[in-house]
């Protein structure tokens, strides 16, 4: 029996779906922002500040931050459960993996809070 | 499992078999000893680029924070981005992002059932590497 309890939803299928949905949001945001910057060469502070002050952009950015948190968790979880195994790191593998996942979770939470501060601090 | 304990047998091998049977999960193949196909390289690159991006979020958030905080901060970030080192860091980060994006789009295409065969997988990997290489090259031209 597989006794993994650290994945996002305790359901592989749901994690799979969350990874895809968040990926689509992230792709849309990256392509939009990259396209915007490329389309506005020599952009000044007023344009840049105006873009991120826009309510629609704030919603889009916050959605992206949530998607990033979900996507990063599923991704780092997948990698840690694949490579931080007892075959690779020995008998303390479970502890090492748990600590690694905890560090990833804390880092991602800090990124999320920081992102919210940036979006709402302007 | 019923083992014929009265029969003569190799107890070393028996304990290995017992261990394999009783372990909770199947032991995966040791990747370090296997010659990898192209699909494995695009897969591991997808993972490596993902980890780079996870760390890179901090750099990108820092730049975003500074550039939005004030007019001086914006000018400072813009000024910083003219240095060769900063250009290289941004190019490396955005390259990881573009590769991860292209490889991710391939995943979703494969989820639709396209390119799932052995040949399709290898072809898809080659397309991912080619498209990502072109995009990364264009990105470099744009940055420098």
XYZ file of C-alpha atoms in Angstrom:
266
model
C 0.000 0.000 0.000
C 1.233 3.460 -0.833
C 1.108 5.650 2.242
C 2.012 9.035 0.810
C 0.302 11.911 2.567
C 2.279 14.944 1.421
C 0.834 15.450 -2.059
C -1.480 18.402 -2.612
C -4.845 16.676 -2.592
C -4.183 13.032 -1.610
C -5.412 12.266 -5.125
C -2.943 11.857 -7.977
C -5.629 12.661 -10.521
C -6.576 15.910 -8.791
C -2.897 16.918 -8.496
C -2.480 16.175 -12.201
C -5.456 18.391 -13.041
C -4.311 21.208 -10.711
C -0.878 21.116 -12.349
C -2.433 21.502 -15.831
C -4.941 24.221 -14.932
C -2.305 26.271 -13.072
C 0.082 25.746 -16.024
C -2.414 27.293 -18.444
C -2.822 30.374 -16.189
C 0.962 30.725 -15.831
C 1.485 30.361 -19.594
C -1.155 33.017 -20.321
C 0.412 35.430 -17.811
C 3.974 34.903 -19.052
C 2.987 35.323 -22.717
C 0.915 38.427 -21.921
C 3.624 40.108 -19.843
C 6.433 39.195 -22.268
C 4.313 40.401 -25.199
C 3.488 43.642 -23.377
C 7.132 44.401 -22.591
C 8.257 43.559 -26.139
C 5.437 45.694 -27.612
C 6.390 48.694 -25.424
C 10.112 49.347 -25.883
C 11.497 52.213 -23.818
C 8.625 51.891 -21.344
C 8.672 54.402 -18.470
C 7.752 54.068 -14.802
C 4.255 55.561 -15.332
C 3.263 52.891 -17.915
C 4.733 50.057 -15.813
C 3.075 51.300 -12.606
C -0.188 51.904 -14.480
C -0.218 48.358 -15.839
C 0.069 46.764 -12.392
C -2.357 49.242 -10.779
C -5.084 48.190 -13.202
C -7.736 46.142 -11.372
C -7.939 43.474 -14.107
C -4.161 43.103 -14.020
C -4.235 42.783 -10.209
C -6.773 39.970 -10.456
C -4.704 38.304 -13.209
C -1.516 38.694 -11.127
C -3.125 37.298 -7.972
C -4.554 34.370 -9.941
C -1.039 33.771 -11.263
C 0.426 33.854 -7.739
C -2.108 31.249 -6.573
C -1.425 29.141 -9.672
C 2.316 29.467 -9.113
C 1.957 28.225 -5.526
C -0.061 25.192 -6.618
C 2.161 24.462 -9.622
C 5.419 24.820 -7.688
C 4.159 22.590 -4.856
C 3.058 19.778 -7.197
C 6.323 20.075 -9.142
C 8.686 20.147 -6.156
C 6.676 17.362 -4.497
C 7.012 15.206 -7.623
C 10.756 15.785 -7.807
C 11.349 15.182 -4.100
C 9.365 11.934 -4.077
C 11.240 10.741 -7.177
C 14.803 11.566 -6.129
C 14.911 11.858 -2.334
C 14.309 8.152 -1.863
C 15.981 5.644 0.426
C 17.875 4.376 -2.648
C 19.374 7.838 -3.166
C 19.813 9.249 0.346
C 19.646 6.241 2.668
C 17.526 5.368 5.663
C 16.693 8.955 6.634
C 15.035 9.512 3.245
C 11.580 10.150 4.707
C 12.908 12.806 7.089
C 15.076 14.420 4.396
C 12.159 14.466 1.958
C 9.774 15.872 4.548
C 12.202 18.653 5.492
C 12.822 19.462 1.815
C 9.079 19.649 1.152
C 8.573 21.782 4.253
C 11.306 24.187 3.076
C 9.671 24.368 -0.376
C 6.271 25.026 1.175
C 7.601 27.789 3.437
C 9.548 29.392 0.567
C 6.494 29.296 -1.696
C 4.287 30.771 1.035
C 6.828 33.563 1.557
C 6.869 34.219 -2.216
C 3.074 34.372 -2.200
C 2.903 36.872 0.680
C 5.678 38.954 -0.906
C 3.803 38.951 -4.227
C 0.589 40.112 -2.549
C 2.503 42.894 -0.797
C 3.944 44.033 -4.132
C 0.555 43.984 -5.856
C -1.308 45.787 -3.087
C 1.504 48.040 -1.961
C 1.439 50.138 -5.109
C 3.931 -16.207 0.778
C 4.655 -19.922 1.337
C 8.325 -20.754 1.264
C 9.461 -24.378 1.258
C 11.717 -23.948 4.277
C 12.610 -27.645 4.459
C 14.235 -27.562 1.022
C 17.883 -26.558 0.738
C 18.111 -23.051 -0.645
C 20.276 -19.936 -0.776
C 19.251 -17.884 2.230
C 21.031 -14.741 0.978
C 18.917 -14.717 -2.183
C 15.847 -15.594 -0.171
C 16.199 -12.549 2.076
C 16.572 -10.333 -1.012
C 13.388 -11.782 -2.491
C 11.594 -11.434 0.845
C 12.708 -7.804 1.104
C 11.519 -7.034 -2.431
C 8.172 -8.714 -1.830
C 7.590 -7.050 1.516
C 8.667 -3.486 0.609
C 5.824 -0.998 0.254
C 6.697 0.273 -3.207
C 8.347 -1.195 -6.282
C 12.038 -0.285 -6.565
C 12.568 1.925 -9.586
C 15.301 1.324 -12.108
C 18.554 3.113 -11.301
C 18.639 5.920 -13.873
C 22.380 6.466 -13.408
C 23.168 3.093 -14.999
C 20.915 3.400 -18.043
C 21.614 5.049 -21.409
C 18.831 7.591 -21.745
C 16.712 8.244 -24.862
C 16.028 11.806 -26.077
C 12.624 11.815 -24.348
C 14.405 11.346 -21.013
C 16.618 14.361 -21.681
C 13.677 16.651 -22.493
C 11.933 15.333 -19.373
C 14.886 15.951 -17.043
C 15.422 19.393 -18.599
C 11.770 20.160 -17.834
C 12.434 19.276 -14.199
C 15.753 21.128 -13.964
C 14.228 24.260 -15.541
C 11.363 23.985 -13.044
C 13.751 23.946 -10.082
C 15.732 26.885 -11.555
C 12.459 28.829 -11.896
C 11.451 28.007 -8.311
C 14.684 29.617 -7.087
C 14.433 32.353 -9.732
C 11.035 33.507 -8.450
C 12.935 35.360 -5.711
C 15.016 37.290 -8.272
C 11.976 38.150 -10.401
C 9.894 39.226 -7.382
C 12.776 41.380 -6.141
C 13.024 43.134 -9.512
C 9.242 43.570 -9.704
C 9.101 44.927 -6.150
C 11.865 47.464 -6.777
C 10.590 48.524 -10.211
C 7.077 49.198 -8.909
C 8.023 50.815 -5.585
C 9.242 54.142 -6.961
C 10.465 56.020 -10.012
C 14.057 55.738 -8.686
C 13.635 51.988 -8.143
C 12.395 51.583 -11.721
C 15.383 53.531 -13.057
C 17.701 51.451 -10.860
C 16.333 48.145 -12.205
C 16.559 49.483 -15.764
C 20.127 50.623 -15.141
C 21.046 47.276 -13.588
C 19.684 45.429 -16.634
C 22.320 47.112 -18.816
C 25.154 45.238 -17.044
C 26.374 42.040 -18.765
C 25.939 39.944 -15.601
C 22.323 41.028 -15.061
C 21.593 40.439 -18.747
C 23.006 36.943 -18.484
C 20.993 36.153 -15.320
C 17.762 37.409 -16.918
C 18.546 35.532 -20.142
C 19.231 32.305 -18.189
C 16.047 32.669 -16.125
C 13.835 33.485 -19.109
C 15.471 30.639 -21.077
C 14.479 28.216 -18.318
C 11.001 29.755 -18.407
C 10.660 29.410 -22.201
C 11.938 25.814 -22.187
C 9.585 24.923 -19.316
C 6.698 26.571 -21.199
C 7.380 24.769 -24.495
C 7.862 21.393 -22.771
C 4.666 22.048 -20.779
C 2.655 22.768 -23.930
C 3.910 19.424 -25.285
C 2.635 17.723 -22.114
C -0.831 19.151 -22.659
C -0.770 18.144 -26.345
C 0.200 14.622 -25.262
C -2.624 14.660 -22.680
C -4.940 15.100 -25.676
C -3.569 11.815 -27.013
C -1.278 13.315 -29.666
C 2.279 11.988 -30.020
C 2.024 9.285 -27.382
C 3.683 6.515 -29.389
C 7.409 5.718 -29.097
C 8.173 7.510 -32.399
C 5.744 10.336 -31.580
C 7.410 10.863 -28.218
C 10.885 11.086 -29.761
C 9.641 13.435 -32.499
C 7.842 15.587 -29.919
C 11.064 15.833 -27.893
C 13.000 16.964 -30.973
C 10.339 19.589 -31.744
C 10.464 20.851 -28.142
C 14.268 21.183 -28.269
C 14.154 22.919 -31.674
C 11.352 25.368 -30.784
C 12.908 26.166 -27.396
C 16.350 26.688 -28.980
C 14.926 29.167 -31.519
C 12.989 31.037 -28.807
C 16.020 31.180 -26.490
C 18.162 32.481 -29.377
C 15.585 35.179 -30.227
C 15.401 36.070 -26.527
C 19.176 36.544 -26.498
C 18.963 38.816 -29.560
C 16.217 40.834 -27.843
C 18.161 41.177 -24.576
C 21.532 42.140 -26.124
